[in-house]
CSV table of C-alpha atoms in Angstrom, one decimal:
chain,number,residue,atom,x,y,z
A,23,UNK,CA,58.4,26.9,20.3
A,24,UNK,CA,59.5,24.4,17.6
A,25,UNK,CA,57.1,25.3,14.7
A,26,UNK,CA,58.8,23.0,12.3
A,27,UNK,CA,58.3,19.9,14.5
A,28,UNK,CA,54.8,20.8,15.3
A,29,UNK,CA,53.4,21.7,11.9
A,30,UNK,CA,55.7,20.3,9.2
A,31,UNK,CA,53.8,17.0,8.7
A,32,UNK,CA,50.5,18.8,8.4
A,33,UNK,CA,51.8,21.5,6.0
A,34,UNK,CA,53.5,19.0,3.7
A,35,UNK,CA,50.4,16.7,3.7
A,36,UNK,CA,48.3,19.7,2.8
A,37,UNK,CA,50.7,20.7,0.0
A,38,UNK,CA,50.7,17.2,-1.4
A,39,UNK,CA,46.9,17.3,-1.6
A,40,UNK,CA,46.9,20.8,-3.2
A,41,UNK,CA,49.4,19.6,-5.7
A,42,UNK,CA,47.3,16.6,-6.6
A,43,UNK,CA,44.2,18.8,-7.2
A,44,UNK,CA,46.1,21.4,-9.2
A,45,UNK,CA,47.6,18.8,-11.5
A,46,UNK,CA,44.1,17.3,-12.1
A,47,UNK,CA,43.2,20.6,-13.8
A,48,UNK,CA,46.4,22.1,-15.1
A,49,UNK,CA,46.7,22.2,-18.9
A,50,UNK,CA,43.3,20.6,-19.3
A,51,UNK,CA,39.9,22.0,-20.2
A,52,UNK,CA,38.2,23.9,-17.4
A,53,UNK,CA,36.1,27.0,-16.9
A,54,UNK,CA,37.5,30.3,-15.5
A,55,UNK,CA,35.1,32.5,-13.6
A,56,UNK,CA,35.5,36.2,-12.8
A,57,UNK,CA,35.1,37.5,-9.2
A,58,UNK,CA,33.6,40.8,-8.3
A,59,UNK,CA,37.0,42.4,-8.3
A,60,UNK,CA,37.5,41.1,-11.9
A,61,UNK,CA,40.2,38.6,-10.9
A,62,UNK,CA,39.9,35.1,-12.2
A,63,UNK,CA,39.1,32.0,-10.2
A,64,UNK,CA,38.9,28.4,-11.2
A,65,UNK,CA,37.4,25.2,-9.7
A,66,UNK,CA,40.9,24.2,-8.7
A,67,UNK,CA,41.3,27.4,-6.5
A,68,UNK,CA,38.0,26.5,-4.7
A,69,UNK,CA,38.7,22.8,-4.4
A,70,UNK,CA,42.2,23.3,-3.0
A,71,UNK,CA,41.0,25.8,-0.3
A,72,UNK,CA,38.0,23.6,0.6
A,73,UNK,CA,40.3,20.6,1.0
A,74,UNK,CA,42.7,22.5,3.1
A,75,UNK,CA,39.9,23.7,5.4
A,76,UNK,CA,38.6,20.2,5.8
A,77,UNK,CA,42.1,18.9,6.7
A,78,UNK,CA,42.6,21.8,9.2
A,79,UNK,CA,39.2,21.2,10.8
A,80,UNK,CA,40.2,17.5,11.3
A,81,UNK,CA,43.7,18.0,12.6
A,82,UNK,CA,43.7,21.4,14.3
A,83,UNK,CA,40.0,22.3,14.8
A,84,UNK,CA,40.9,25.1,17.2
A,85,UNK,CA,43.0,26.9,14.6
A,86,UNK,CA,41.7,29.8,12.5
A,87,UNK,CA,42.0,30.4,8.8
A,88,UNK,CA,42.0,33.2,6.3
A,89,UNK,CA,41.5,32.1,2.7
A,90,UNK,CA,41.3,33.9,-0.6
A,91,UNK,CA,38.2,32.1,-1.7
A,92,UNK,CA,36.1,31.5,1.4
A,93,UNK,CA,37.2,34.2,3.8
A,94,UNK,CA,37.9,34.1,7.5
A,95,UNK,CA,37.0,31.6,10.3
A,96,UNK,CA,38.3,31.9,13.9
A,97,UNK,CA,40.6,34.8,12.8
A,98,UNK,CA,41.2,35.7,16.4
A,99,UNK,CA,42.6,32.2,17.3
A,100,UNK,CA,46.1,31.7,18.7
A,101,UNK,CA,47.1,30.0,15.4
A,102,UNK,CA,45.7,31.2,12.1
A,103,UNK,CA,46.5,29.7,8.7
A,104,UNK,CA,46.5,31.9,5.6
A,105,UNK,CA,46.1,30.3,2.2
A,106,UNK,CA,46.2,31.4,-1.4
A,107,UNK,CA,45.2,28.1,-3.1
A,108,UNK,CA,46.5,29.1,-6.5
A,109,UNK,CA,48.6,32.3,-6.5
A,110,UNK,CA,48.9,33.2,-10.2
A,111,UNK,CA,45.6,31.9,-11.4
A,112,UNK,CA,46.1,33.7,-14.8
A,113,UNK,CA,49.3,31.7,-15.2
A,114,UNK,CA,47.5,28.5,-14.2
A,115,UNK,CA,44.7,29.1,-16.6
A,116,UNK,CA,47.0,29.5,-19.6
A,117,UNK,CA,49.3,26.5,-18.7
A,118,UNK,CA,52.2,28.6,-17.5
A,119,UNK,CA,54.0,26.8,-14.6
A,120,UNK,CA,54.7,29.9,-12.5
A,121,UNK,CA,51.6,29.5,-10.2
A,122,UNK,CA,51.8,28.0,-6.8
A,123,UNK,CA,49.9,27.2,-3.6
A,124,UNK,CA,51.0,29.6,-0.8
A,125,UNK,CA,50.3,28.7,2.8
A,126,UNK,CA,51.3,30.7,5.8
A,127,UNK,CA,50.9,30.2,9.6
A,128,UNK,CA,50.5,33.1,12.1
A,129,UNK,CA,51.0,32.7,15.8
A,130,UNK,CA,49.5,35.5,17.8
A,131,UNK,CA,49.3,37.5,14.6
A,132,UNK,CA,52.9,37.0,13.6
A,133,UNK,CA,53.9,34.9,10.5
A,134,UNK,CA,56.0,32.0,11.8
A,135,UNK,CA,55.8,29.5,8.8
A,136,UNK,CA,55.4,29.8,5.1
A,137,UNK,CA,55.4,27.6,2.0
A,138,UNK,CA,55.3,27.9,-1.7
A,139,UNK,CA,54.5,24.8,-3.7
A,140,UNK,CA,54.7,24.5,-7.5
A,141,UNK,CA,52.8,21.4,-8.5
A,142,UNK,CA,53.9,20.9,-12.1
A,143,UNK,CA,57.6,21.2,-11.5
A,144,UNK,CA,57.4,19.4,-8.1
A,145,UNK,CA,59.2,22.3,-6.3
A,146,UNK,CA,58.5,23.2,-2.7
A,147,UNK,CA,59.9,26.0,-0.6
A,148,UNK,CA,59.3,26.0,3.2
A,149,UNK,CA,60.4,28.4,5.9
A,150,UNK,CA,59.9,27.9,9.7
A,151,UNK,CA,60.8,30.5,12.2
A,152,UNK,CA,64.2,29.7,13.8
A,153,UNK,CA,64.6,26.6,11.5
A,154,UNK,CA,65.8,28.2,8.2
A,155,UNK,CA,64.4,27.8,4.7
A,156,UNK,CA,64.4,24.7,2.6
A,157,UNK,CA,63.8,23.7,-1.0
A,158,UNK,CA,62.7,20.1,-1.6
A,159,UNK,CA,64.3,19.3,1.8
A,160,UNK,CA,67.6,21.1,1.1
A,161,UNK,CA,68.5,24.1,3.2
A,162,UNK,CA,68.8,27.3,1.1
A,163,UNK,CA,69.7,30.9,1.5
A,164,UNK,CA,69.5,34.1,-0.5
A,165,UNK,CA,72.4,35.3,-2.6
A,166,UNK,CA,75.1,37.7,-1.3
A,167,UNK,CA,73.7,41.2,-1.5
A,168,UNK,CA,74.4,43.2,-4.6
A,169,UNK,CA,74.1,46.8,-5.6
A,170,UNK,CA,70.8,47.8,-7.2
A,171,UNK,CA,72.5,48.1,-10.7
A,172,UNK,CA,73.5,44.4,-10.7
A,173,UNK,CA,70.4,43.0,-8.9
A,174,UNK,CA,68.7,40.2,-10.9
A,175,UNK,CA,65.1,41.5,-10.5
A,176,UNK,CA,61.5,40.4,-10.9
A,177,UNK,CA,58.5,42.8,-11.0
A,178,UNK,CA,54.8,42.2,-11.0
A,179,UNK,CA,52.9,42.5,-14.2
A,180,UNK,CA,52.8,46.1,-15.4
A,181,UNK,CA,49.0,46.3,-15.0
A,182,UNK,CA,49.2,45.8,-11.2
A,183,UNK,CA,51.0,49.1,-10.8
A,184,UNK,CA,49.2,52.4,-10.6
A,185,UNK,CA,49.6,54.9,-13.4
A,186,UNK,CA,51.5,57.1,-10.9
A,187,UNK,CA,54.0,54.4,-10.0
A,188,UNK,CA,54.5,52.5,-13.3
A,189,UNK,CA,56.9,55.1,-14.9
A,190,UNK,CA,59.3,54.6,-12.0
A,191,UNK,CA,59.0,50.9,-12.2
A,192,UNK,CA,59.8,51.0,-15.9
A,193,UNK,CA,62.8,53.3,-15.2
A,194,UNK,CA,64.0,51.0,-12.4
A,195,UNK,CA,63.7,48.0,-14.8
A,196,UNK,CA,66.2,49.7,-17.1
A,197,UNK,CA,68.7,50.1,-14.3
A,198,UNK,CA,68.7,46.6,-12.7
A,199,UNK,CA,70.1,43.4,-14.2
A,200,UNK,CA,67.9,41.0,-16.2
A,201,UNK,CA,64.5,42.5,-15.4
A,202,UNK,CA,61.5,40.2,-15.6
A,203,UNK,CA,57.8,41.1,-15.4
A,204,UNK,CA,54.9,38.9,-14.2
A,205,UNK,CA,56.4,36.8,-11.5
A,206,UNK,CA,53.6,35.3,-9.2
A,207,UNK,CA,54.8,33.5,-6.1
A,208,UNK,CA,57.5,31.5,-8.1
A,209,UNK,CA,59.8,34.5,-8.0
A,210,UNK,CA,60.0,34.5,-4.2
A,211,UNK,CA,61.1,30.9,-4.3
A,212,UNK,CA,63.9,31.9,-6.7
A,213,UNK,CA,64.9,34.7,-4.3
A,214,UNK,CA,65.0,32.4,-1.3
A,215,UNK,CA,67.4,30.1,-3.0
A,216,UNK,CA,69.7,32.8,-4.4
A,217,UNK,CA,68.8,32.7,-8.1
A,218,UNK,CA,67.6,36.3,-8.1
A,219,UNK,CA,68.1,39.3,-5.8
A,220,UNK,CA,65.0,41.5,-5.9
A,221,UNK,CA,61.2,41.2,-6.2
A,222,UNK,CA,58.9,44.3,-6.4
A,223,UNK,CA,55.1,44.2,-6.5
A,224,UNK,CA,52.0,46.3,-5.7
A,225,UNK,CA,48.3,45.7,-5.0
A,226,UNK,CA,48.8,42.5,-3.0
A,227,UNK,CA,46.5,41.0,-0.3
A,228,UNK,CA,47.5,39.3,2.9
A,229,UNK,CA,46.9,35.9,1.5
A,230,UNK,CA,49.4,36.6,-1.3
A,231,UNK,CA,52.3,37.2,1.1
A,232,UNK,CA,51.6,35.8,4.6
A,233,UNK,CA,53.3,32.5,3.5
A,234,UNK,CA,56.1,34.4,1.7
A,235,UNK,CA,57.4,36.4,4.7
A,236,UNK,CA,58.8,33.5,6.8
A,237,UNK,CA,60.3,31.9,3.7
A,238,UNK,CA,62.3,35.0,2.7
A,239,UNK,CA,63.4,36.0,6.2
A,240,UNK,CA,64.4,32.5,7.2
A,241,UNK,CA,66.5,32.3,4.0
A,242,UNK,CA,68.3,35.4,5.2
A,243,UNK,CA,66.5,38.0,3.0
A,244,UNK,CA,64.6,41.2,3.8
A,245,UNK,CA,61.0,42.2,3.2
A,246,UNK,CA,59.4,45.6,3.5
A,247,UNK,CA,56.8,47.9,2.0
A,248,UNK,CA,57.8,50.5,-0.5
A,249,UNK,CA,57.7,53.0,2.4
A,250,UNK,CA,60.1,50.9,4.4
A,251,UNK,CA,57.6,49.5,6.9
A,252,UNK,CA,57.2,45.9,8.0
A,253,UNK,CA,54.4,44.0,6.4
A,254,UNK,CA,51.3,43.1,8.4
A,255,UNK,CA,47.6,42.3,7.7
A,256,UNK,CA,46.6,45.9,7.2
A,257,UNK,CA,49.6,47.2,5.2
A,258,UNK,CA,49.4,49.1,2.0
A,259,UNK,CA,49.8,46.2,-0.4
A,260,UNK,CA,53.3,47.0,-1.7
A,261,UNK,CA,56.3,44.8,-1.3
A,262,UNK,CA,60.0,44.8,-1.8
A,263,UNK,CA,61.7,41.5,-1.1
A,264,UNK,CA,65.4,41.4,-1.4
A,265,UNK,CA,68.6,39.5,-0.6
A,266,UNK,CA,69.4,42.3,2.0
A,267,UNK,CA,68.1,45.4,3.7
A,268,UNK,CA,70.5,47.7,1.9
A,269,UNK,CA,69.3,46.5,-1.5
A,270,UNK,CA,65.6,46.9,-0.5
A,271,UNK,CA,66.2,50.4,0.7
A,272,UNK,CA,68.0,51.4,-2.5
A,273,UNK,CA,65.0,50.2,-4.5
A,274,UNK,CA,62.6,52.0,-2.1
A,275,UNK,CA,64.5,55.2,-2.5
A,276,UNK,CA,64.4,54.9,-6.3
A,277,UNK,CA,60.6,54.3,-6.3
A,278,UNK,CA,60.1,57.3,-4.0
A,279,UNK,CA,61.6,59.8,-6.5
């Protein structure tokens, strides 16, 4: 099945609208609410997801959707879209252009397409199964695999890691090359295009990464949980995304100490 041919026009149109909405709020005065889990949400988050749902209902009414803000609808359908309208809401709220809209598509429960769109910098990464990964229309790939000690690395913000795991994360950050903390979805775009080599996070939800998986794998990278398992809807919320499997396993072994 040619997923790129079938869904690229819809995905790009949805991303264009999400970009328009995000920019209508970014670096302007708006309120930030707090959800029950103490994570922030803005009107931009809600508006982007509502717009996506409306477009989906019009173009592919038989498709399902899983969204961060408004939950599930037809989650057992053959095709199910997964959207994080603004991944990195904290970045968005303080004017830091590392946020992005993340959209994934599952076919029979397997991620087959994914996109990260950064509205302010006008950058878009898209991956379709069996069609490769592209950045603003140009085909991209991960960098040649490096040893852990020379891996250019991004980590989630320190507060997302458990007290048990944070010491190992900090020790690992002293070993790798050029460590960065607080990455949001932007880091995965950098990984897909070969600018960095490794991304490690914890406490993620399916809407955070369903659109990331096809992007990284189609760029030639490798994604796994800290325990080495493939990621699915009910995984443990940990992720190691790397330019290759050997690098990911090296990071996992270090974290398991």
